[in-house]
Tab-separated table of C-alpha atoms in Angstrom:
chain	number	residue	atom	x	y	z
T	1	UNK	CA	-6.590	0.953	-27.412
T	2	UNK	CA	-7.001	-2.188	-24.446
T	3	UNK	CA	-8.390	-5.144	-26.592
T	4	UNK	CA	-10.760	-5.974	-23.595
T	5	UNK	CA	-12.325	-4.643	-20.800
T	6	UNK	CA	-10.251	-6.659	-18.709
T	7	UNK	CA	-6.906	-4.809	-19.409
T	8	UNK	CA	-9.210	-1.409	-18.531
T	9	UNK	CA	-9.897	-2.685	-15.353
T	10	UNK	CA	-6.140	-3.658	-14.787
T	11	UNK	CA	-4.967	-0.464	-15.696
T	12	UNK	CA	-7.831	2.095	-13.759
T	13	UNK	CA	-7.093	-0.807	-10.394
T	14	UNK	CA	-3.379	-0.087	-11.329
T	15	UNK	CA	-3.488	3.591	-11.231
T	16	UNK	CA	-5.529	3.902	-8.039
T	17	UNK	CA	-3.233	1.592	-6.869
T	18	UNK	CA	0.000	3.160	-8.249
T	19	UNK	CA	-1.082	6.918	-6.714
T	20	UNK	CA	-2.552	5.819	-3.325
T	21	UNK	CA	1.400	3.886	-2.718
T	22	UNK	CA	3.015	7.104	-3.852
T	23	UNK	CA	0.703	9.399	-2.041
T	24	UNK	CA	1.244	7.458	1.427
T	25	UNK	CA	4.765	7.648	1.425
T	26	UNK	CA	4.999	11.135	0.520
T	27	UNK	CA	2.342	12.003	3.294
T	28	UNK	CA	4.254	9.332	5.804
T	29	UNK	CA	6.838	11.623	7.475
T	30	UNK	CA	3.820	12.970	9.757
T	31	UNK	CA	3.726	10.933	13.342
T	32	UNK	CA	0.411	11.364	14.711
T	33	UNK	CA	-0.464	11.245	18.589
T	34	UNK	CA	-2.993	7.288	18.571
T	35	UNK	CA	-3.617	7.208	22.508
T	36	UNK	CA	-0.040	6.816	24.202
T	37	UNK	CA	1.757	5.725	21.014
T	38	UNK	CA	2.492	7.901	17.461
T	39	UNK	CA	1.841	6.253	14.066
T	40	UNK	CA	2.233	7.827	10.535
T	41	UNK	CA	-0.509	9.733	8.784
T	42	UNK	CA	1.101	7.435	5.554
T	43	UNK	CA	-1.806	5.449	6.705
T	44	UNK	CA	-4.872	7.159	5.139
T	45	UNK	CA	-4.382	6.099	1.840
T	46	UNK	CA	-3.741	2.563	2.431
T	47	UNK	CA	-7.611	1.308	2.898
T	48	UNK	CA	-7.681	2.170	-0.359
T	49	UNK	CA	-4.162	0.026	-1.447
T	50	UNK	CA	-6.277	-3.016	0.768
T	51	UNK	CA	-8.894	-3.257	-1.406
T	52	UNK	CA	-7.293	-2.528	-5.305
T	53	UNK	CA	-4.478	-5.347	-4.194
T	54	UNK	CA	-7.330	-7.698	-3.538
T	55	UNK	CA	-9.124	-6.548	-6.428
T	56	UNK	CA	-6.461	-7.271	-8.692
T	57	UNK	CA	-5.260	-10.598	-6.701
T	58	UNK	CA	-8.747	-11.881	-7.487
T	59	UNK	CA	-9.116	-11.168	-11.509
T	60	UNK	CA	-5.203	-10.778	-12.517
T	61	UNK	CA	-3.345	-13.493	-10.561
T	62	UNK	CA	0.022	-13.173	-8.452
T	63	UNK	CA	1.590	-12.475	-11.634
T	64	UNK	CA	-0.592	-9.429	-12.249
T	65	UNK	CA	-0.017	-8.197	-8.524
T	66	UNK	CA	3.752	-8.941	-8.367
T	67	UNK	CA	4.910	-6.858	-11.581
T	68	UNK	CA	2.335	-3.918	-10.019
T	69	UNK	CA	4.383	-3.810	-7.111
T	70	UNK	CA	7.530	-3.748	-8.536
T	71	UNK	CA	6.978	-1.064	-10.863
T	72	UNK	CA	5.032	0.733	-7.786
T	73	UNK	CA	8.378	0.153	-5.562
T	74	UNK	CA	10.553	2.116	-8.854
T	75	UNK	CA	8.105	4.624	-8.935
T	76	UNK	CA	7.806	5.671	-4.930
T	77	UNK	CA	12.027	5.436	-5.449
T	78	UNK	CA	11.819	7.532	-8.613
T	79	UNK	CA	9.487	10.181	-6.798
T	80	UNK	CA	11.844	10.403	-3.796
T	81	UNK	CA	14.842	11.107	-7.232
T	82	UNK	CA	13.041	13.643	-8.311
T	83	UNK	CA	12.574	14.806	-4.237
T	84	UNK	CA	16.154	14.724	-4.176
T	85	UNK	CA	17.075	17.131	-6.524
T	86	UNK	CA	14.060	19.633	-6.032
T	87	UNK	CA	15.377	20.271	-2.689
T	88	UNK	CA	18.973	20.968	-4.038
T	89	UNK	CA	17.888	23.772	-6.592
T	90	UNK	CA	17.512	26.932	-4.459
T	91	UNK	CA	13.868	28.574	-4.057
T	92	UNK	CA	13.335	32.376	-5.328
T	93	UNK	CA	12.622	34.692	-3.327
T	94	UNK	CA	9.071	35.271	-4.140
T	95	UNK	CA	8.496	31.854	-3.773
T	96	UNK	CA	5.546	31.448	-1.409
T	97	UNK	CA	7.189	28.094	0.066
T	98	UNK	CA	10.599	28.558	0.817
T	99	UNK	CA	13.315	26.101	0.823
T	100	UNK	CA	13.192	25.173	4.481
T	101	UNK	CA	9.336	24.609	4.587
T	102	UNK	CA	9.864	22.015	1.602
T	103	UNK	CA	12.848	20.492	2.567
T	104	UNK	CA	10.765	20.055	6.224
T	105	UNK	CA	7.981	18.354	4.246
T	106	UNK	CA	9.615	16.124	1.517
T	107	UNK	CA	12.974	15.688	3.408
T	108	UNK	CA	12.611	12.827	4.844
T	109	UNK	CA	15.787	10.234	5.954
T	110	UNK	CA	17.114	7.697	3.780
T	111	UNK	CA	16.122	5.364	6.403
T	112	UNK	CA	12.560	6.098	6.298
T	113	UNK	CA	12.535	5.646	2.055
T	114	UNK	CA	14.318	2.318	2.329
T	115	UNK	CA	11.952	1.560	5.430
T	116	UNK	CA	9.113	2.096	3.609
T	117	UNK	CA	10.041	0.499	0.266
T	118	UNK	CA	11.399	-2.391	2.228
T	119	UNK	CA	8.285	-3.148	4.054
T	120	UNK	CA	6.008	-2.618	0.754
T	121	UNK	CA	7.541	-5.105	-1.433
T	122	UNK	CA	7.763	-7.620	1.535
T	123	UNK	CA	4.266	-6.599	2.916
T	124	UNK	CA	2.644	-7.794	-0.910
T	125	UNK	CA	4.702	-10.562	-1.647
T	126	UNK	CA	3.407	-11.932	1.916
T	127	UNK	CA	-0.074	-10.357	0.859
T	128	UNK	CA	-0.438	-12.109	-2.645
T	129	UNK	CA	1.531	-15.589	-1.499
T	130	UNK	CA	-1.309	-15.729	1.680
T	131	UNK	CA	-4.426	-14.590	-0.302
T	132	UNK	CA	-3.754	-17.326	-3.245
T	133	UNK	CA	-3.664	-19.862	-0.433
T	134	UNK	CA	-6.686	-19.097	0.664
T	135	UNK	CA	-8.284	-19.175	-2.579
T	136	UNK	CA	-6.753	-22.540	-3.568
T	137	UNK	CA	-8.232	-23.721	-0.432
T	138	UNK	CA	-11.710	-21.874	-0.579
T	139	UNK	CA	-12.351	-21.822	-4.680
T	140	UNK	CA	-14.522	-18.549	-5.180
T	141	UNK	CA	-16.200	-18.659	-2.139
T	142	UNK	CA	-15.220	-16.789	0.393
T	143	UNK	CA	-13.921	-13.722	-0.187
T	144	UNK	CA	-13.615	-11.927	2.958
T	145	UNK	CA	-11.427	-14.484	4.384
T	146	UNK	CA	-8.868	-14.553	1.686
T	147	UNK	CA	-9.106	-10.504	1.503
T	148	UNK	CA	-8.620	-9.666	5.310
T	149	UNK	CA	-6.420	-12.868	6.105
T	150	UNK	CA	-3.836	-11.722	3.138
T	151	UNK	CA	-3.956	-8.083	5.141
T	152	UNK	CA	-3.975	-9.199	8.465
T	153	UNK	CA	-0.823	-10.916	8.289
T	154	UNK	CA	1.381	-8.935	5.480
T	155	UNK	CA	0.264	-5.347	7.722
T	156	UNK	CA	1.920	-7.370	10.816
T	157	UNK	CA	5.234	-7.661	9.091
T	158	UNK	CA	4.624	-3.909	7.177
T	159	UNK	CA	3.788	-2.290	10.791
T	160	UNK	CA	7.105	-3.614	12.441
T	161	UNK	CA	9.385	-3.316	9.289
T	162	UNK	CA	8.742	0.125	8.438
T	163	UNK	CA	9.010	1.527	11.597
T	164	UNK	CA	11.987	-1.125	12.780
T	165	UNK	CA	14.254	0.352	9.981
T	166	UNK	CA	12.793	3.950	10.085
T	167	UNK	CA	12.629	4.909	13.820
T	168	UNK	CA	14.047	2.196	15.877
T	169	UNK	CA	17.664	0.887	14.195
T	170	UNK	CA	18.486	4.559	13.883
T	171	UNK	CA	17.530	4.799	17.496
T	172	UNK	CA	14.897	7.861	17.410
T	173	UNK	CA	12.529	5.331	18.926
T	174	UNK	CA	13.302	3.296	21.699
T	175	UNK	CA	12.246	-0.771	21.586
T	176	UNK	CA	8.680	-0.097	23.933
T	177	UNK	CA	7.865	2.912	21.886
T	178	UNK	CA	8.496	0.984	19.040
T	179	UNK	CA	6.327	-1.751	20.056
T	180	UNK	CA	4.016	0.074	21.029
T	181	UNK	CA	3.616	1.975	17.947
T	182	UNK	CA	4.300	-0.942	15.310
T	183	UNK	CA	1.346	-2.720	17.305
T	184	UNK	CA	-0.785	0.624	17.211
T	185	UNK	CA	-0.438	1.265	13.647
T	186	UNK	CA	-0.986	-2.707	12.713
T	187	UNK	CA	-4.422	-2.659	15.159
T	188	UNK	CA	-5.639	0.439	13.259
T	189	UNK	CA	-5.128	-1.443	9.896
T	190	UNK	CA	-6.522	-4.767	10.508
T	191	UNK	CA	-9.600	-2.622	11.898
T	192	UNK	CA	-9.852	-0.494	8.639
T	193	UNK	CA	-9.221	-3.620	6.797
T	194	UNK	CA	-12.025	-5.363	8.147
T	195	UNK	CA	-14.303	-2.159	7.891
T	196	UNK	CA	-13.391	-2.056	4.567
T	197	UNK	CA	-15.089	-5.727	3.058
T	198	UNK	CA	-17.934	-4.382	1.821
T	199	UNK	CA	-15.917	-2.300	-0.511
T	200	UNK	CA	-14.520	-5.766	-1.741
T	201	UNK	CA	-17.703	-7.335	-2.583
T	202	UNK	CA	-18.846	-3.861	-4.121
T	203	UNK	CA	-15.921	-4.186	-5.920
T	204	UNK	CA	-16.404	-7.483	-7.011
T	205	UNK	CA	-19.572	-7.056	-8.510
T	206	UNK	CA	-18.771	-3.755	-9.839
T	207	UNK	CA	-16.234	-5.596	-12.383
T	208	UNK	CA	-18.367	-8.423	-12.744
T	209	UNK	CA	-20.584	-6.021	-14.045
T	210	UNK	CA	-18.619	-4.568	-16.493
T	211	UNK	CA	-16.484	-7.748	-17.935
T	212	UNK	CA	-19.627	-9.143	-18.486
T	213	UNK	CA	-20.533	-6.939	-21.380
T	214	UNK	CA	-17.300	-8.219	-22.591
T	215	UNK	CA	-18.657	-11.789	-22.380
T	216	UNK	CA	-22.087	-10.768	-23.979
């Protein structure tokens, strides 16, 4: 049993947060055609990593938002285990997906896994370091600017990282494709990010809502 309604709200922010992660990088082997560049369909589910990350900044603290993304980082590496040796044991023959078509779809390079666990952990230590700035600086007011200015710079560095060790150091992209792309994929976040306030605030009071019954 949680011995609050605080530590329920930790751990139903933690899930969402926990599966969205896990679901993006399993989904994030798909390039999709944005005007001239290509970015990764791993990008759908991340709105929704935006706004539990600030959710959880705001109520639980660095502290609460650091150990979440470790154990998130050994979970996405423990998925891609498990990956591993699903696409060793041999598919039957009535199997109605067969060992190519899954190996296509969950075999993605080494380079790509460290790429993307790489740029995660560095992405929300940036994200949590920046949005506890603002807060010292800003008190409780505020929230949109400590909330989008946390994601608009940690995306920069997660846009160029994940991509840089994924496509370009391998040399499957070259350095203006790159570019191109990292920039692509960071302009489509800090637009979702922004789109994606009101969720914060709805957030916000949501919680306040329902700690309060705690208080009372």
């Amino acid at each position: 049993m949680f011995q609050s309604k605080k530590d329920t709200v930790y751990v139903v922010l933690a899930g969402i947060f926990i599966t969205n992660a896990v679901v993006a990088e399993l989904i994030g082997g798909k390039l999709i055609d944005v005007g001239p560049a290509v970015m990764s369909i791993g990008i759908l589910p991340w709105p929704i990593v935006f706004v539990t990350t600030d959710l959880i900044n705001e109520y639980f603290g660095e502290r609460g938002v650091r150990k979440l993304t470790i154990i998130t980082a050994c979970l996405i590496a423990y998925t891609f285990i498990v990956l591993f040796f699903a696409m060793k044991i041999p598919s039957t023959g009535i199997s109605s997906v067969s060992a190519t078509q899954f190996n296509s779809v969950f075999g993605q390079s080494q380079l790509i896994i460290v790429g993307s666990i790489t740029a995660f952990l560095i992405s929300q230590i940036i994200d949590v370091s920046i949005f506890h700035f603002f807060k010292r600086l800003t008190g409780n007011k505020m929230i949109w600017l400590r909330s989008t200015g946390s994601t608009v710079i940690s995306q920069l560095f997660d846009s160029f990282i994940v991509l840089g060790i994924a496509f370009w150091l391998p040399g499957i992209m070259d350095t203006k494709t790159f570019l191109l792309s990292a920039m692509t994929g960071y302009t489509v976040k800090l637009v979702i990010a922004v789109l994606m306030t009101p969720m914060i605030y709805l957030g916000h009071g949501l919680i306040e809502k329902y700690i309060a019954k705690d208080v009372n």
